[in-house]
Amino acid sequence: MTGDRPSDRPGDRPSGIQRRGLLGAGAAGALGGAAAGASLVPGWGPGRGAAAEAAARSEPAAPIPFHGVHQPGVTREVVASAAYVACDVTTTRRRDLAGLLRTLTDRSRFLCTGGRPPDVGITSPPSDSGVLGPELPADGLTVTVSVGASLFDDRFGLARRRPRRLTTMGTFPDDDLDPDLCHGDLMLMIAAPHPDTVLHALRDLLRHTRGALQPRWRVDAFGSPPRPSGTPRNLMGFMDGTANPGPEELDRLVWVGVGEPAWTAGGSYQVVRVIRMFVEFWDRVGLNEQERMIGRRRDTGAPFSGSVETDVPDYSNDPVGATTPLDAHIRMANPRTPATDGSRMLRRAYNYDRGLDANGDLDMGLVFTAYQSDLQRAFVTVQKRLAGEPLVDYISPIGGGYFFALPGVQDPSDWYGQRLLAGVT
């Protein structure tokens, strides 16, 4: 790194102790209140204004086919609005768990397909909230259902059917995790081009599963469109998700295979990480230093050894980091060697904005989501490589968890987790 690092200039960024103090005094307290019981927090999500109003007036998107070997939400590109809702299963009976998963399937299928809610008469509560009008548009909605390691405890007799590599997310050296923003029996990841579609689906799903499913924590998120082109940007201004595996690589890198229980075929390990970004300190760092920490140009997304975003970084001719620093984020995350090729993941980056923390600092960041066929080989290995990178002074993972994205619902007679529960007594 250059001698002009922000740490060399007094006042440009806080020390590690000060930064952790900021998070502990402000973010942790505010997040704890929001996460417990999944209460709604003003300012958590995309802001309102002319752009949001324009989006609300736009035409609903076409439906995304619900049935298939894989859940469609796993591979879909980042869209404008999303909600991550981690839940605890409150029933302890297997038949109630099966009923819960059937209900989630039926409601998700209807919401993702669209249609008119049934008329239940004027004396009963309406069958729908009415947020989207009398006829529900599918609006490109996807609901991705994943399960956590805690679902495989002794409540339902599923211990022997736990995906082989599914564990509870641990704490890495640079983490500052809030327990109220971590883990869960089940994760709902709801995404659509419009925020009212996402919120409508969330209300519907929780309404129909009340008594068996209790929200544990929630993050509302949003995706940015390509500006001006290429991969969408995160709130640090850099493109996030470049060099994802192509469709031809998904069987090898994303979908689980040999060594897993038979019921898992078509599923994938899901990592969700809520990462706060200290954007006010980041914005005071010189552009050259920002780019050297990331390893790419901010304007084009190109690696230093290339000219466009899609160029492959060339590290073979840069053994000492003269072009791309050895501790640049992209170089540490993906050294691009045959030995590290298997640690690649399908990454999806959503932004969040929670307004202000208790200290009056901007509380915003990234909901990092990744899918892989092997947690240890991919995410855990990459995270260990990234320990101590220069970027850790400007980010802090504060929540999330490991989950297993269930196989897809293959036809109208199938339901989420049917093969998981088949034959369990």
Coordinates of C-alpha atoms in Angstrom, one line a residue:
M1 CA 0.0 0.0 0.0
T2 CA 1.1 3.6 -0.5
G3 CA 2.6 5.8 2.2
D4 CA -0.4 8.0 1.9
R5 CA -2.7 5.7 3.8
P6 CA -5.5 7.4 5.7
S7 CA -4.2 5.9 9.0
D8 CA -1.1 8.1 8.5
R9 CA -3.2 11.2 8.5
P10 CA -4.6 12.2 12.0
G11 CA -8.3 12.5 12.0
D12 CA -8.9 10.8 8.6
R13 CA -10.2 7.6 10.2
P14 CA -10.7 6.2 13.7
S15 CA -8.3 3.7 15.3
G16 CA -9.5 0.1 15.7
I17 CA -10.6 0.8 19.3
Q18 CA -12.5 3.9 18.3
R19 CA -14.2 2.2 15.4
R20 CA -15.3 -0.7 17.6
G21 CA -16.4 1.7 20.2
L22 CA -18.6 3.5 17.6
L23 CA -20.2 0.2 16.7
G24 CA -20.7 -0.9 20.2
A25 CA -22.2 2.3 21.5
G26 CA -24.3 3.1 18.5
A27 CA -25.0 0.3 16.0
A28 CA -25.2 -2.6 18.5
G29 CA -27.8 -0.8 20.6
A30 CA -29.9 0.3 17.7
L31 CA -29.7 -3.0 15.9
G32 CA -30.5 -5.0 19.1
G33 CA -33.8 -3.1 19.4
A34 CA -34.6 -3.6 15.8
A35 CA -33.7 -7.3 15.6
A36 CA -35.5 -8.6 18.7
G37 CA -38.9 -9.6 17.6
A38 CA -38.2 -8.2 14.1
S39 CA -39.7 -4.8 14.8
L40 CA -40.0 -2.4 11.9
V41 CA -37.5 0.4 12.0
P42 CA -38.1 3.7 10.1
G43 CA -35.4 4.4 7.5
W44 CA -34.4 0.7 7.1
G45 CA -34.6 0.3 3.3
P46 CA -34.6 2.5 0.2
G47 CA -35.6 6.1 0.7
R48 CA -38.7 7.6 -0.6
G49 CA -38.9 10.4 -3.1
A50 CA -39.3 11.1 -6.8
A51 CA -37.4 8.0 -7.8
A52 CA -39.3 5.7 -5.5
E53 CA -42.6 7.2 -6.7
A54 CA -41.6 6.7 -10.3
A55 CA -40.7 3.0 -9.6
A56 CA -44.1 2.5 -7.9
R57 CA -45.9 3.8 -11.1
S58 CA -44.0 1.4 -13.4
E59 CA -45.6 -1.7 -14.8
P60 CA -45.3 -4.9 -12.8
A61 CA -42.7 -7.4 -14.0
A62 CA -43.6 -10.7 -15.6
P63 CA -43.8 -13.7 -13.3
I64 CA -40.8 -15.9 -12.8
P65 CA -41.6 -19.6 -13.1
F66 CA -42.1 -21.0 -9.6
H67 CA -41.6 -24.7 -10.3
G68 CA -38.2 -26.3 -11.0
V69 CA -35.3 -28.4 -9.8
H70 CA -33.8 -25.3 -8.1
Q71 CA -35.5 -22.3 -6.3
P72 CA -35.4 -19.5 -8.9
G73 CA -34.4 -16.9 -6.3
V74 CA -31.0 -18.5 -5.9
T75 CA -29.6 -17.6 -9.3
R76 CA -31.7 -14.4 -10.1
E77 CA -29.8 -11.2 -10.5
V78 CA -30.0 -8.4 -7.9
V79 CA -33.3 -6.5 -8.1
A80 CA -34.6 -3.3 -6.6
S81 CA -36.1 -4.5 -3.4
A82 CA -35.5 -7.4 -1.0
A83 CA -36.3 -8.5 2.5
Y84 CA -34.3 -11.0 4.6
V85 CA -36.4 -12.5 7.4
A86 CA -34.8 -15.1 9.7
C87 CA -37.4 -17.0 11.7
D88 CA -37.7 -19.5 14.5
V89 CA -40.0 -22.5 14.2
T90 CA -42.2 -22.4 17.3
T91 CA -43.9 -25.8 16.9
T92 CA -42.3 -29.0 18.1
R93 CA -44.4 -31.5 16.2
R94 CA -43.3 -32.9 12.9
R95 CA -46.7 -32.8 11.4
D96 CA -46.9 -29.1 12.2
L97 CA -43.5 -28.5 10.6
A98 CA -44.8 -30.3 7.5
G99 CA -47.9 -28.1 7.6
L100 CA -45.8 -25.0 7.9
L101 CA -43.7 -25.9 4.9
R102 CA -46.8 -26.8 2.8
T103 CA -48.4 -23.4 3.7
L104 CA -45.2 -21.6 2.8
T105 CA -45.2 -23.4 -0.6
D106 CA -48.9 -22.7 -1.3
R107 CA -48.7 -19.0 -0.4
S108 CA -45.4 -18.5 -2.2
R109 CA -46.7 -20.2 -5.3
F110 CA -49.8 -18.0 -5.4
L111 CA -47.8 -14.8 -4.7
C112 CA -45.2 -15.6 -7.3
T113 CA -47.8 -16.4 -9.9
G114 CA -50.4 -13.7 -9.2
G115 CA -54.1 -13.8 -9.3
R116 CA -57.3 -12.6 -7.5
P117 CA -57.5 -13.4 -3.8
P118 CA -60.7 -15.2 -2.8
D119 CA -63.7 -13.3 -1.7
V120 CA -64.6 -14.4 1.8
G121 CA -67.6 -12.1 2.3
I122 CA -68.1 -8.9 4.2
T123 CA -68.3 -10.4 7.7
S124 CA -64.8 -12.0 7.6
P125 CA -61.4 -10.3 7.6
P126 CA -60.3 -9.8 4.0
S127 CA -58.2 -12.6 2.5
D128 CA -55.6 -10.1 1.4
S129 CA -54.1 -6.9 2.7
G130 CA -55.1 -5.0 -0.5
V131 CA -51.7 -3.3 -0.7
L132 CA -51.3 -4.3 -4.4
G133 CA -55.0 -3.8 -5.3
P134 CA -57.8 -6.3 -6.0
E135 CA -55.7 -8.3 -8.5
L136 CA -52.3 -9.4 -7.4
P137 CA -49.5 -8.9 -9.9
A138 CA -46.7 -11.5 -9.8
D139 CA -44.3 -8.6 -10.4
G140 CA -41.2 -10.8 -10.7
L141 CA -41.5 -11.9 -7.1
T142 CA -39.3 -14.8 -5.8
V143 CA -39.4 -16.3 -2.3
T144 CA -36.3 -18.3 -1.4
V145 CA -36.7 -20.6 1.6
S146 CA -33.6 -21.8 3.4
V147 CA -33.1 -23.8 6.7
G148 CA -30.5 -23.3 9.4
A149 CA -28.6 -25.8 11.4
S150 CA -30.8 -25.3 14.4
L151 CA -33.8 -26.9 12.6
F152 CA -31.9 -30.2 12.8
D153 CA -31.8 -30.4 16.6
D154 CA -33.8 -33.0 18.5
R155 CA -37.3 -31.4 18.0
F156 CA -38.2 -33.1 14.8
G157 CA -36.0 -36.1 14.5
L158 CA -34.0 -34.6 11.6
A159 CA -30.5 -34.8 13.0
R160 CA -29.4 -37.6 10.6
R161 CA -30.8 -35.6 7.6
R162 CA -28.8 -32.4 8.3
P163 CA -26.9 -31.3 5.2
R164 CA -23.4 -32.6 5.8
R165 CA -21.7 -29.2 5.8
L166 CA -24.4 -27.1 7.5
T167 CA -23.2 -25.5 10.8
T168 CA -24.0 -22.5 12.8
M169 CA -22.0 -19.4 11.6
G170 CA -19.1 -18.8 13.9
T171 CA -17.2 -15.5 14.6
F172 CA -14.3 -14.5 12.4
P173 CA -11.4 -12.3 13.7
D174 CA -12.8 -9.1 12.2
D175 CA -16.5 -9.7 13.1
D176 CA -18.5 -7.7 15.7
L177 CA -21.6 -9.8 15.6
D178 CA -24.9 -8.8 17.3
P179 CA -26.5 -12.0 18.7
D180 CA -29.9 -10.5 18.0
L181 CA -29.1 -10.3 14.3
C182 CA -27.7 -13.8 13.8
H183 CA -28.9 -17.4 12.9
G184 CA -32.4 -18.8 12.7
D185 CA -34.3 -22.0 12.0
L186 CA -35.5 -20.7 8.6
M187 CA -34.6 -17.9 6.3
L188 CA -37.1 -16.2 3.9
M189 CA -35.4 -14.1 1.2
I190 CA -38.1 -12.2 -0.6
A191 CA -37.2 -10.2 -3.7
A192 CA -39.0 -8.2 -6.4
P193 CA -38.6 -5.1 -8.5
H194 CA -40.9 -3.0 -6.3
P195 CA -40.8 -2.6 -2.5
D196 CA -44.6 -2.8 -2.0
T197 CA -44.6 -6.3 -3.7
V198 CA -41.9 -7.5 -1.2
L199 CA -43.8 -6.0 1.8
H200 CA -47.1 -7.5 0.6
A201 CA -45.5 -10.9 0.3
L202 CA -43.9 -10.7 3.7
R203 CA -47.2 -9.8 5.4
D204 CA -49.0 -12.6 3.6
L205 CA -46.5 -15.2 4.5
L206 CA -46.3 -14.2 8.2
R207 CA -50.1 -14.0 8.4
H208 CA -50.6 -17.5 7.1
T209 CA -47.8 -19.1 9.3
R210 CA -48.6 -17.4 12.5
G211 CA -48.4 -19.8 15.4
A212 CA -45.7 -21.9 13.8
L213 CA -43.2 -19.4 12.7
Q214 CA -41.8 -16.4 14.6
P215 CA -39.6 -13.7 13.0
R216 CA -36.2 -13.6 14.7
W217 CA -34.6 -10.7 12.8
R218 CA -35.2 -8.8 9.6
V219 CA -33.2 -6.7 7.2
D220 CA -34.8 -4.8 4.3
A221 CA -32.5 -4.2 1.4
F222 CA -32.3 -2.8 -2.0
G223 CA -30.3 -3.3 -5.2
S224 CA -28.8 -0.5 -7.3
P225 CA -29.1 -0.6 -11.1
P226 CA -25.9 -0.7 -13.1
R227 CA -24.5 2.8 -13.2
P228 CA -23.8 3.4 -16.0
S229 CA -23.4 -0.2 -17.0
G230 CA -22.0 -3.5 -15.8
T231 CA -22.4 -5.0 -12.3
P232 CA -24.4 -3.0 -9.7
R233 CA -22.5 -1.0 -7.1
N234 CA -22.4 -1.2 -3.4
L235 CA -22.5 1.8 -1.0
M236 CA -18.7 2.2 -1.2
G237 CA -19.2 3.1 -4.9
F238 CA -17.6 -0.1 -6.3
M239 CA -19.1 -2.8 -8.5
D240 CA -20.0 -5.8 -6.3
G241 CA -20.4 -9.3 -7.8
T242 CA -18.0 -9.1 -10.7
A243 CA -16.6 -12.5 -12.0
N244 CA -19.4 -14.6 -10.7
P245 CA -19.5 -18.3 -11.9
G246 CA -21.2 -18.7 -15.3
P247 CA -24.2 -21.0 -15.8
E248 CA -22.0 -23.8 -17.0
E249 CA -20.2 -23.7 -13.6
L250 CA -23.2 -23.9 -11.3
D251 CA -23.3 -27.7 -11.0
R252 CA -19.7 -27.7 -9.8
L253 CA -19.6 -24.6 -7.6
V254 CA -23.2 -23.9 -6.4
W255 CA -25.5 -27.0 -6.3
V256 CA -24.7 -29.7 -3.8
G257 CA -23.6 -33.1 -5.0
V258 CA -21.8 -36.3 -3.8
G259 CA -21.6 -36.9 -0.1
E260 CA -24.8 -35.1 0.8
P261 CA -28.2 -36.7 1.9
A262 CA -30.3 -37.6 -1.2
W263 CA -33.0 -35.1 -0.4
T264 CA -30.6 -32.1 -0.8
A265 CA -30.2 -32.5 -4.5
G266 CA -31.0 -29.2 -6.2
G267 CA -30.2 -27.2 -3.1
S268 CA -27.3 -24.9 -2.1
Y269 CA -25.5 -23.6 0.9
Q270 CA -26.5 -20.0 1.6
V271 CA -24.4 -17.5 3.5
V272 CA -26.0 -14.2 4.6
R273 CA -23.7 -11.6 6.1
V274 CA -25.0 -8.2 7.3
I275 CA -21.9 -5.9 6.9
R276 CA -22.0 -2.4 8.2
M277 CA -19.9 0.1 6.1
F278 CA -18.4 3.1 7.8
V279 CA -19.1 5.3 4.8
E280 CA -18.4 8.6 6.5
F281 CA -14.8 7.5 7.1
W282 CA -14.6 5.8 3.7
D283 CA -15.6 9.0 1.9
R284 CA -12.6 10.8 3.4
V285 CA -10.1 8.4 1.8
G286 CA -8.4 9.3 -1.4
L287 CA -9.7 7.6 -4.6
N288 CA -6.3 6.0 -5.3
E289 CA -6.2 4.4 -1.9
Q290 CA -9.7 3.2 -2.2
E291 CA -9.0 1.5 -5.5
R292 CA -5.8 -0.1 -4.1
M293 CA -7.7 -1.5 -1.2
I294 CA -10.3 -3.0 -3.5
G295 CA -8.0 -3.9 -6.4
R296 CA -10.2 -2.4 -9.2
R297 CA -10.9 1.0 -10.7
R298 CA -14.0 2.6 -9.2
D299 CA -15.3 4.1 -12.5
T300 CA -15.1 1.1 -14.8
G301 CA -14.7 -1.8 -12.4
A302 CA -11.6 -2.9 -14.4
P303 CA -8.7 -4.6 -12.7
F304 CA -5.5 -2.7 -12.7
S305 CA -4.1 -5.1 -15.3
G306 CA -7.1 -4.6 -17.6
S307 CA -9.3 -2.0 -19.2
V308 CA -12.9 -3.2 -18.7
E309 CA -14.7 -4.9 -15.8
T310 CA -14.8 -8.3 -17.4
D311 CA -11.0 -8.5 -17.9
V312 CA -9.4 -11.2 -15.8
P313 CA -6.8 -9.9 -13.4
D314 CA -3.3 -11.0 -14.3
Y315 CA -1.4 -11.9 -11.1
S316 CA 1.1 -14.2 -12.7
N317 CA 3.1 -11.3 -14.0
D318 CA 2.8 -9.3 -10.8
P319 CA 4.3 -11.6 -8.1
V320 CA 5.2 -8.7 -5.7
G321 CA 2.1 -6.7 -6.1
A322 CA 3.5 -3.8 -8.1
T323 CA 0.3 -3.6 -10.1
T324 CA -2.3 -5.1 -7.8
P325 CA -1.3 -4.9 -4.1
L326 CA -1.0 -8.3 -2.5
D327 CA -3.5 -7.3 0.2
A328 CA -6.1 -5.9 -2.3
H329 CA -9.5 -7.3 -1.6
I330 CA -10.0 -9.0 -4.9
R331 CA -6.6 -10.6 -4.8
M332 CA -7.0 -12.0 -1.3
A333 CA -10.5 -13.2 -2.0
N334 CA -9.7 -14.9 -5.3
P335 CA -6.0 -15.4 -6.0
R336 CA -6.9 -17.0 -9.3
T337 CA -4.9 -20.1 -9.0
P338 CA -5.9 -23.7 -9.8
A339 CA -5.8 -24.5 -6.1
T340 CA -8.2 -21.7 -5.1
D341 CA -10.7 -22.1 -8.1
G342 CA -13.0 -24.3 -6.0
S343 CA -13.5 -21.6 -3.4
R344 CA -15.5 -19.4 -5.9
M345 CA -19.1 -18.6 -5.0
L346 CA -22.2 -17.2 -6.6
R347 CA -22.4 -13.8 -4.9
R348 CA -25.3 -11.4 -4.6
A349 CA -24.9 -8.0 -3.0
Y350 CA -27.8 -6.0 -1.6
N351 CA -27.4 -2.6 0.0
Y352 CA -29.2 -1.5 3.2
D353 CA -29.8 1.9 4.8
R354 CA -31.0 2.1 8.3
G355 CA -30.9 5.8 8.8
L356 CA -28.8 7.0 11.8
D357 CA -27.3 5.2 14.8
A358 CA -27.5 6.4 18.3
N359 CA -24.4 8.6 17.7
G360 CA -25.9 10.3 14.6
D361 CA -23.7 8.4 12.2
L362 CA -25.0 6.9 9.0
D363 CA -26.0 3.3 9.5
M364 CA -25.8 1.6 6.1
G365 CA -23.9 -1.2 4.4
L366 CA -24.2 -4.5 2.6
V367 CA -26.3 -7.7 2.9
F368 CA -23.7 -10.1 1.4
T369 CA -25.3 -13.3 0.1
A370 CA -23.5 -16.2 -1.4
Y371 CA -24.4 -19.7 -2.6
Q372 CA -22.0 -22.6 -2.8
S373 CA -21.9 -26.4 -2.8
D374 CA -19.5 -26.5 0.1
L375 CA -19.4 -23.9 2.9
Q376 CA -15.9 -24.9 4.2
R377 CA -14.3 -25.0 0.8
A378 CA -15.8 -21.7 -0.4
F379 CA -17.0 -19.0 2.0
V380 CA -15.1 -20.1 5.1
T381 CA -11.8 -20.5 3.2
V382 CA -12.2 -17.1 1.5
Q383 CA -13.1 -15.4 4.8
K384 CA -9.9 -16.8 6.4
R385 CA -7.9 -15.5 3.5
L386 CA -9.4 -12.0 4.0
A387 CA -8.5 -11.8 7.7
G388 CA -6.8 -8.5 8.5
E389 CA -7.2 -7.0 5.0
P390 CA -6.9 -3.2 4.9
L391 CA -10.7 -3.0 4.2
V392 CA -11.5 -4.1 7.7
D393 CA -11.0 -0.6 9.0
Y394 CA -14.1 0.5 7.1
I395 CA -16.4 -2.4 7.4
S396 CA -17.7 -4.6 10.2
P397 CA -19.8 -7.8 9.9
I398 CA -22.6 -7.4 12.4
G399 CA -25.0 -10.3 11.7
G400 CA -26.2 -13.1 9.4
G401 CA -26.0 -16.8 9.4
Y402 CA -25.5 -20.0 7.4
F403 CA -28.5 -21.7 5.8
F404 CA -29.3 -24.4 3.3
A405 CA -31.5 -23.2 0.4
L406 CA -34.0 -26.0 -0.1
P407 CA -34.3 -27.8 -3.5
G408 CA -36.9 -26.3 -5.8
V409 CA -40.6 -27.2 -5.8
Q410 CA -40.8 -29.3 -8.9
D411 CA -44.6 -29.5 -9.6
P412 CA -48.0 -28.6 -8.1
S413 CA -47.9 -31.7 -5.9
D414 CA -44.5 -30.9 -4.4
W415 CA -43.7 -28.6 -1.5
Y416 CA -40.7 -27.1 0.2
G417 CA -38.9 -29.8 2.2
Q418 CA -41.1 -32.7 1.1
R419 CA -38.1 -35.0 0.5
L420 CA -36.5 -33.8 3.8
L421 CA -39.5 -34.9 5.8
A422 CA -40.5 -38.0 3.8
G423 CA -40.5 -41.1 5.9
V424 CA -39.6 -39.3 9.2
T425 CA -41.5 -40.8 12.1

